[in-house]
């Protein structure tokens, strides 16, 4: 195949190139000369169930759990009233962790049903259980126990503290699953009390008892949390998170309710019998399987304040009380529902599952795995946030009552209620349907492995801000097999790539720091674009450095002795699993992380001539349409580029290392925006809210002037499980740490204009650095940028007013400077005599996308359907501002 760089050297216009290319290389010739030998789709295999721990049995297991941050034990909940510990190792051993059979009423759907360990279990030894208690009313009981301080492998039955003790008039539909969320609160699943058709009328009540929903409670009674409303079942041993959705509510389903009688513990309502729920550890989404009455079994994503319809609805159909559905009633539809039967897409009693985030099965990574107790179907599902996009069978086994993970590697474990066995989901051992090249030589990427000379059509590229890869030295290439399938260029968003596109990245490591001659070849990675996403492979170089061999799907680790500053240190290198590739190269990020405008907009040298890399790509015919002039396009900065501001370098660093997950549609739990084009004040960085503040409300994502209170800084300077980024790097980045620390301490604290100007702009005698000038051309003067807290040298970092027509909201950044004042004004018409009206602004608790630092305004009241808005900013009088020179 002719090299595409040929067209660059000839300087042929892009439209002519495409014609010439199609004339020279027919589709048949291209297929014949395609150097790459990768399948168009990732290999897929079948699955089966095997006994996870042969010879080990449990009595009616109904839940599986493990300790936070520990991988050496699994805990199995037996319905009769025992929790068993199973040590994990070559010879697993079973022991009793807690025995409360003396107080548990077991039988049918009753018994010990749920277990959750406190996130800070290592320090406090607290665990929480849900069970049906003996005695009057056979109450559903939520209780806390504590481990024996003298015998930490055993919990003390006498340490019980009862949190909720709800009398139950029926024996079924008890729910009972427990999980701590990423916010540190305890979530509790409750059934509708029992009987059939919700005859006890609990499902659409929030001012009665504790049934038919999901609770969210604060077991730590944090500062700011509220006491629960009085109720015979409640206690003083927990509190209500102040942002729970029904706090202060005065009406529900169109009927008035008294706020003092509302069960403010509720997080979501309208569920019949949520049997097993769980949080996705990456996205934080809460999934629940809801057992149906007679028509539909449901998979629901549980959201704040959600009403899932029961008993007005069953799934998307009418429920037993449908005739009494209030006018205007809206419920949240399941992301998946299936009918009742024994077929491959049927069942009679759903068992909710988990989202797979393990290392061994990349084809399941990010999929929700669940089962049906009666039909035995075990399924995987993907969704787009509203409904399923894929749903397929994995295996079949009746009696599956719960799922969990093997904490050592994330394997899926399933509990069989009747046999007492724990099962493991594994590949069935057959060869994959699409074999992969076994060696780097087999891939067809390089015509000379010794010099890493790529085959024709495979082009090198360079980026502005590389991802930190533990001191590795990297080279990059890309390949587009069909010239007719071009890249859709976008200035500020991820590019759109055709199927079959391939990216190659090669890693080398200096065994003597600073000595290029000591570089050892480690691995060469490939990313292959296909119609549903992307798949990744890595090839590890052999000791002879002659060829590289395909690494197993689960990845591997290797330790190297490194000479640094006259000392020998050991560095562990992680060859990523194929699931780890998908963790970062995900759809929201655009899949090819460094292959976008801001990273590629740079000069590159070729044949001794430095030219724009983007223009070279355009001239070679890679883009669908001509692009803008590169000087007007965003360009990320190198960390050591002292000619640009600290802010721009920090944003470049975060965009490269964090933006794959930390973005509005990203999969990370922390809701902040690391994308390069997002202004700092909109990103949620400064004083950003945390999912968990570890009991310290002064802890922020970034706290100006305070490194100890800036969790982002702490996460990039910490080794171990709390390290960020969580994959792709295990060694601290000294330049990134130094850069982030300087930015927090030097750039962010408020200061006088004179000092700010000297640091941000330089010589005040230069005309473009004067207060009235607009150095970066973003429409705001240097003085205005001082007050607004933006970078006066970087056009992308600016204040802006955002209009969201879908939600009828205006959003704008919070004001950091105490002396800046502003208003938003509106008018239905626009002419010279327009009478602009000031609109009130409300503080948004979570802000845009849950970010801190944003205010938002709804214009539903008093604003015409068609209206104009403007932002009016009033700067202080310079003569009265002591911060001005």
PDB file of N, CA, C and O in Angstrom, residues 209-249:
ATOM      1  N   UNK A 209     -44.600   3.460  56.706  1.00  0.00           N
ATOM      2  CA  UNK A 209     -43.594   2.595  57.312  1.00  0.00           C
ATOM      3  C   UNK A 209     -42.371   2.467  56.400  1.00  0.00           C
ATOM      4  O   UNK A 209     -42.246   3.141  55.386  1.00  0.00           O
ATOM      5  N   UNK A 210     -41.496   1.527  56.768  1.00  0.00           N
ATOM      6  CA  UNK A 210     -40.253   1.311  56.024  1.00  0.00           C
ATOM      7  C   UNK A 210     -40.394   0.106  55.101  1.00  0.00           C
ATOM      8  O   UNK A 210     -39.940  -0.997  55.411  1.00  0.00           O
ATOM      9  N   UNK A 211     -41.045   0.333  53.946  1.00  0.00           N
ATOM     10  CA  UNK A 211     -41.255  -0.732  52.975  1.00  0.00           C
ATOM     11  C   UNK A 211     -41.164  -0.166  51.548  1.00  0.00           C
ATOM     12  O   UNK A 211     -41.343   1.028  51.322  1.00  0.00           O
ATOM     13  N   UNK A 212     -40.905  -1.098  50.603  1.00  0.00           N
ATOM     14  CA  UNK A 212     -41.070  -0.830  49.168  1.00  0.00           C
ATOM     15  C   UNK A 212     -40.169   0.270  48.628  1.00  0.00           C
ATOM     16  O   UNK A 212     -40.600   1.112  47.846  1.00  0.00           O
ATOM     17  N   UNK A 213     -38.905   0.254  49.014  1.00  0.00           N
ATOM     18  CA  UNK A 213     -37.993   1.261  48.473  1.00  0.00           C
ATOM     19  C   UNK A 213     -36.556   1.014  48.893  1.00  0.00           C
ATOM     20  O   UNK A 213     -36.197  -0.057  49.386  1.00  0.00           O
ATOM     21  N   UNK A 214     -35.739   2.021  48.689  1.00  0.00           N
ATOM     22  CA  UNK A 214     -34.338   2.002  49.088  1.00  0.00           C
ATOM     23  C   UNK A 214     -34.127   3.128  50.096  1.00  0.00           C
ATOM     24  O   UNK A 214     -34.466   4.281  49.820  1.00  0.00           O
ATOM     25  N   UNK A 215     -33.575   2.778  51.264  1.00  0.00           N
ATOM     26  CA  UNK A 215     -33.230   3.785  52.262  1.00  0.00           C
ATOM     27  C   UNK A 215     -31.783   4.237  52.065  1.00  0.00           C
ATOM     28  O   UNK A 215     -30.937   3.493  51.570  1.00  0.00           O
ATOM     29  N   UNK A 216     -31.500   5.449  52.509  1.00  0.00           N
ATOM     30  CA  UNK A 216     -30.128   5.978  52.549  1.00  0.00           C
ATOM     31  C   UNK A 216     -29.965   6.692  53.884  1.00  0.00           C
ATOM     32  O   UNK A 216     -30.618   7.712  54.143  1.00  0.00           O
ATOM     33  N   UNK A 217     -29.117   6.144  54.742  1.00  0.00           N
ATOM     34  CA  UNK A 217     -28.999   6.695  56.084  1.00  0.00           C
ATOM     35  C   UNK A 217     -27.531   6.945  56.434  1.00  0.00           C
ATOM     36  O   UNK A 217     -26.620   6.328  55.869  1.00  0.00           O
ATOM     37  N   UNK A 218     -27.337   7.845  57.394  1.00  0.00           N
ATOM     38  CA  UNK A 218     -26.006   8.219  57.858  1.00  0.00           C
ATOM     39  C   UNK A 218     -25.741   7.512  59.179  1.00  0.00           C
ATOM     40  O   UNK A 218     -26.224   7.949  60.236  1.00  0.00           O
ATOM     41  N   UNK A 219     -24.983   6.430  59.146  1.00  0.00           N
ATOM     42  CA  UNK A 219     -24.724   5.673  60.363  1.00  0.00           C
ATOM     43  C   UNK A 219     -23.631   6.330  61.206  1.00  0.00           C
ATOM     44  O   UNK A 219     -23.413   5.937  62.357  1.00  0.00           O
ATOM     45  N   UNK A 220     -22.942   7.339  60.654  1.00  0.00           N
ATOM     46  CA  UNK A 220     -21.893   8.039  61.394  1.00  0.00           C
ATOM     47  C   UNK A 220     -22.394   9.326  62.031  1.00  0.00           C
ATOM     48  O   UNK A 220     -21.637   9.982  62.761  1.00  0.00           O
ATOM     49  N   UNK A 221     -23.633   9.713  61.705  1.00  0.00           N
ATOM     50  CA  UNK A 221     -24.241  10.923  62.271  1.00  0.00           C
ATOM     51  C   UNK A 221     -23.314  12.125  62.096  1.00  0.00           C
ATOM     52  O   UNK A 221     -22.898  12.785  63.041  1.00  0.00           O
ATOM     53  N   UNK A 222     -23.004  12.408  60.845  1.00  0.00           N
ATOM     54  CA  UNK A 222     -22.090  13.494  60.517  1.00  0.00           C
ATOM     55  C   UNK A 222     -22.691  14.846  60.854  1.00  0.00           C
ATOM     56  O   UNK A 222     -23.910  15.007  60.952  1.00  0.00           O
ATOM     57  N   UNK A 223     -21.799  15.807  60.952  1.00  0.00           N
ATOM     58  CA  UNK A 223     -22.237  17.176  61.178  1.00  0.00           C
ATOM     59  C   UNK A 223     -23.114  17.626  60.012  1.00  0.00           C
ATOM     60  O   UNK A 223     -22.758  17.436  58.845  1.00  0.00           O
ATOM     61  N   UNK A 224     -24.259  18.195  60.314  1.00  0.00           N
ATOM     62  CA  UNK A 224     -25.185  18.655  59.294  1.00  0.00           C
ATOM     63  C   UNK A 224     -26.290  17.680  58.980  1.00  0.00           C
ATOM     64  O   UNK A 224     -27.300  18.060  58.371  1.00  0.00           O
ATOM     65  N   UNK A 225     -26.143  16.410  59.356  1.00  0.00           N
ATOM     66  CA  UNK A 225     -27.202  15.436  59.141  1.00  0.00           C
ATOM     67  C   UNK A 225     -28.351  15.688  60.118  1.00  0.00           C
ATOM     68  O   UNK A 225     -28.180  16.328  61.171  1.00  0.00           O
ATOM     69  N   UNK A 226     -29.517  15.163  59.783  1.00  0.00           N
ATOM     70  CA  UNK A 226     -30.747  15.475  60.505  1.00  0.00           C
ATOM     71  C   UNK A 226     -31.229  14.272  61.308  1.00  0.00           C
ATOM     72  O   UNK A 226     -30.969  13.122  60.927  1.00  0.00           O
ATOM     73  N   UNK A 227     -31.962  14.505  62.394  1.00  0.00           N
ATOM     74  CA  UNK A 227     -32.558  13.370  63.109  1.00  0.00           C
ATOM     75  C   UNK A 227     -33.711  12.799  62.304  1.00  0.00           C
ATOM     76  O   UNK A 227     -34.408  13.527  61.590  1.00  0.00           O
ATOM     77  N   UNK A 228     -33.960  11.487  62.394  1.00  0.00           N
ATOM     78  CA  UNK A 228     -35.120  10.918  61.690  1.00  0.00           C
ATOM     79  C   UNK A 228     -36.416  11.376  62.341  1.00  0.00           C
ATOM     80  O   UNK A 228     -36.451  11.684  63.547  1.00  0.00           O
ATOM     81  N   UNK A 229     -37.471  11.446  61.541  1.00  0.00           N
ATOM     82  CA  UNK A 229     -38.782  11.755  62.109  1.00  0.00           C
ATOM     83  C   UNK A 229     -39.234  10.624  63.029  1.00  0.00           C
ATOM     84  O   UNK A 229     -38.885   9.462  62.801  1.00  0.00           O
ATOM     85  N   UNK A 230     -39.992  10.950  64.063  1.00  0.00           N
ATOM     86  CA  UNK A 230     -40.423   9.911  65.013  1.00  0.00           C
ATOM     87  C   UNK A 230     -41.215   8.799  64.324  1.00  0.00           C
ATOM     88  O   UNK A 230     -42.064   9.052  63.461  1.00  0.00           O
ATOM     89  N   UNK A 231     -40.904   7.550  64.714  1.00  0.00           N
ATOM     90  CA  UNK A 231     -41.602   6.373  64.200  1.00  0.00           C
ATOM     91  C   UNK A 231     -41.266   5.217  65.131  1.00  0.00           C
ATOM     92  O   UNK A 231     -40.133   5.116  65.618  1.00  0.00           O
ATOM     93  N   UNK A 232     -42.229   4.333  65.412  1.00  0.00           N
ATOM     94  CA  UNK A 232     -41.947   3.220  66.333  1.00  0.00           C
ATOM     95  C   UNK A 232     -40.776   2.350  65.907  1.00  0.00           C
ATOM     96  O   UNK A 232     -40.118   1.747  66.765  1.00  0.00           O
ATOM     97  N   UNK A 233     -40.499   2.289  64.590  1.00  0.00           N
ATOM     98  CA  UNK A 233     -39.429   1.415  64.115  1.00  0.00           C
ATOM     99  C   UNK A 233     -38.071   2.094  64.117  1.00  0.00           C
ATOM    100  O   UNK A 233     -37.046   1.430  64.024  1.00  0.00           O
ATOM    101  N   UNK A 234     -38.039   3.434  64.195  1.00  0.00           N
ATOM    102  CA  UNK A 234     -36.794   4.179  64.071  1.00  0.00           C
ATOM    103  C   UNK A 234     -36.057   4.247  65.399  1.00  0.00           C
ATOM    104  O   UNK A 234     -36.580   3.877  66.455  1.00  0.00           O
ATOM    105  N   UNK A 235     -34.826   4.738  65.334  1.00  0.00           N
ATOM    106  CA  UNK A 235     -34.007   4.875  66.535  1.00  0.00           C
ATOM    107  C   UNK A 235     -33.169   6.142  66.425  1.00  0.00           C
ATOM    108  O   UNK A 235     -33.207   6.852  65.414  1.00  0.00           O
ATOM    109  N   UNK A 236     -32.388   6.396  67.446  1.00  0.00           N
ATOM    110  CA  UNK A 236     -31.477   7.548  67.436  1.00  0.00           C
ATOM    111  C   UNK A 236     -30.069   7.142  67.050  1.00  0.00           C
ATOM    112  O   UNK A 236     -29.131   7.928  67.201  1.00  0.00           O
ATOM    113  N   UNK A 237     -29.901   5.939  66.518  1.00  0.00           N
ATOM    114  CA  UNK A 237     -28.566   5.423  66.216  1.00  0.00           C
ATOM    115  C   UNK A 237     -28.125   5.715  64.783  1.00  0.00           C
ATOM    116  O   UNK A 237     -27.116   5.171  64.330  1.00  0.00           O
ATOM    117  N   UNK A 238     -28.871   6.533  64.096  1.00  0.00           N
ATOM    118  CA  UNK A 238     -28.487   6.956  62.748  1.00  0.00           C
ATOM    119  C   UNK A 238     -29.081   8.333  62.506  1.00  0.00           C
ATOM    120  O   UNK A 238     -29.891   8.838  63.300  1.00  0.00           O
ATOM    121  N   UNK A 239     -28.686   8.946  61.427  1.00  0.00           N
ATOM    122  CA  UNK A 239     -29.192  10.265  61.054  1.00  0.00           C
ATOM    123  C   UNK A 239     -29.572  10.257  59.584  1.00  0.00           C
ATOM    124  O   UNK A 239     -29.330   9.286  58.851  1.00  0.00           O
ATOM    125  N   UNK A 240     -30.165  11.352  59.152  1.00  0.00           N
ATOM    126  CA  UNK A 240     -30.648  11.495  57.775  1.00  0.00           C
ATOM    127  C   UNK A 240     -29.715  12.436  57.020  1.00  0.00           C
ATOM    128  O   UNK A 240     -29.513  13.586  57.433  1.00  0.00           O
ATOM    129  N   UNK A 241     -29.123  11.995  55.926  1.00  0.00           N
ATOM    130  CA  UNK A 241     -28.323  12.923  55.113  1.00  0.00           C
ATOM    131  C   UNK A 241     -29.184  14.113  54.690  1.00  0.00           C
ATOM    132  O   UNK A 241     -30.327  13.930  54.245  1.00  0.00           O
ATOM    133  N   UNK A 242     -28.685  15.324  54.827  1.00  0.00           N
ATOM    134  CA  UNK A 242     -29.524  16.494  54.557  1.00  0.00           C
ATOM    135  C   UNK A 242     -29.989  16.617  53.116  1.00  0.00           C
ATOM    136  O   UNK A 242     -30.963  17.324  52.845  1.00  0.00           O
ATOM    137  N   UNK A 243     -29.301  15.936  52.186  1.00  0.00           N
ATOM    138  CA  UNK A 243     -29.712  16.021  50.786  1.00  0.00           C
ATOM    139  C   UNK A 243     -30.580  14.844  50.358  1.00  0.00           C
ATOM    140  O   UNK A 243     -30.791  14.640  49.158  1.00  0.00           O
ATOM    141  N   UNK A 244     -31.083  14.049  51.302  1.00  0.00           N
ATOM    142  CA  UNK A 244     -32.029  13.007  50.924  1.00  0.00           C
ATOM    143  C   UNK A 244     -33.246  13.634  50.251  1.00  0.00           C
ATOM    144  O   UNK A 244     -33.680  14.734  50.624  1.00  0.00           O
ATOM    145  N   UNK A 245     -33.833  12.955  49.271  1.00  0.00           N
ATOM    146  CA  UNK A 245     -34.791  13.634  48.387  1.00  0.00           C
ATOM    147  C   UNK A 245     -36.127  14.011  48.996  1.00  0.00           C
ATOM    148  O   UNK A 245     -36.805  14.893  48.476  1.00  0.00           O
ATOM    149  N   UNK A 246     -36.522  13.357  50.098  1.00  0.00           N
ATOM    150  CA  UNK A 246     -37.850  13.633  50.635  1.00  0.00           C
ATOM    151  C   UNK A 246     -37.801  14.484  51.905  1.00  0.00           C
ATOM    152  O   UNK A 246     -38.806  14.634  52.595  1.00  0.00           O
ATOM    153  N   UNK A 247     -36.647  15.043  52.207  1.00  0.00           N
ATOM    154  CA  UNK A 247     -36.526  15.962  53.338  1.00  0.00           C
ATOM    155  C   UNK A 247     -37.318  17.233  53.029  1.00  0.00           C
ATOM    156  O   UNK A 247     -37.111  17.881  52.004  1.00  0.00           O
ATOM    157  N   UNK A 248     -38.267  17.576  53.898  1.00  0.00           N
ATOM    158  CA  UNK A 248     -39.037  18.802  53.744  1.00  0.00           C
ATOM    159  C   UNK A 248     -40.141  18.740  52.710  1.00  0.00           C
ATOM    160  O   UNK A 248     -40.790  19.758  52.445  1.00  0.00           O
ATOM    161  N   UNK A 249     -40.381  17.586  52.137  1.00  0.00           N
ATOM    162  CA  UNK A 249     -41.397  17.484  51.085  1.00  0.00           C
ATOM    163  C   UNK A 249     -42.797  17.680  51.667  1.00  0.00           C
ATOM    164  O   UNK A 249     -43.074  17.315  52.820  1.00  0.00           O
TER     165      UNK A 249
END
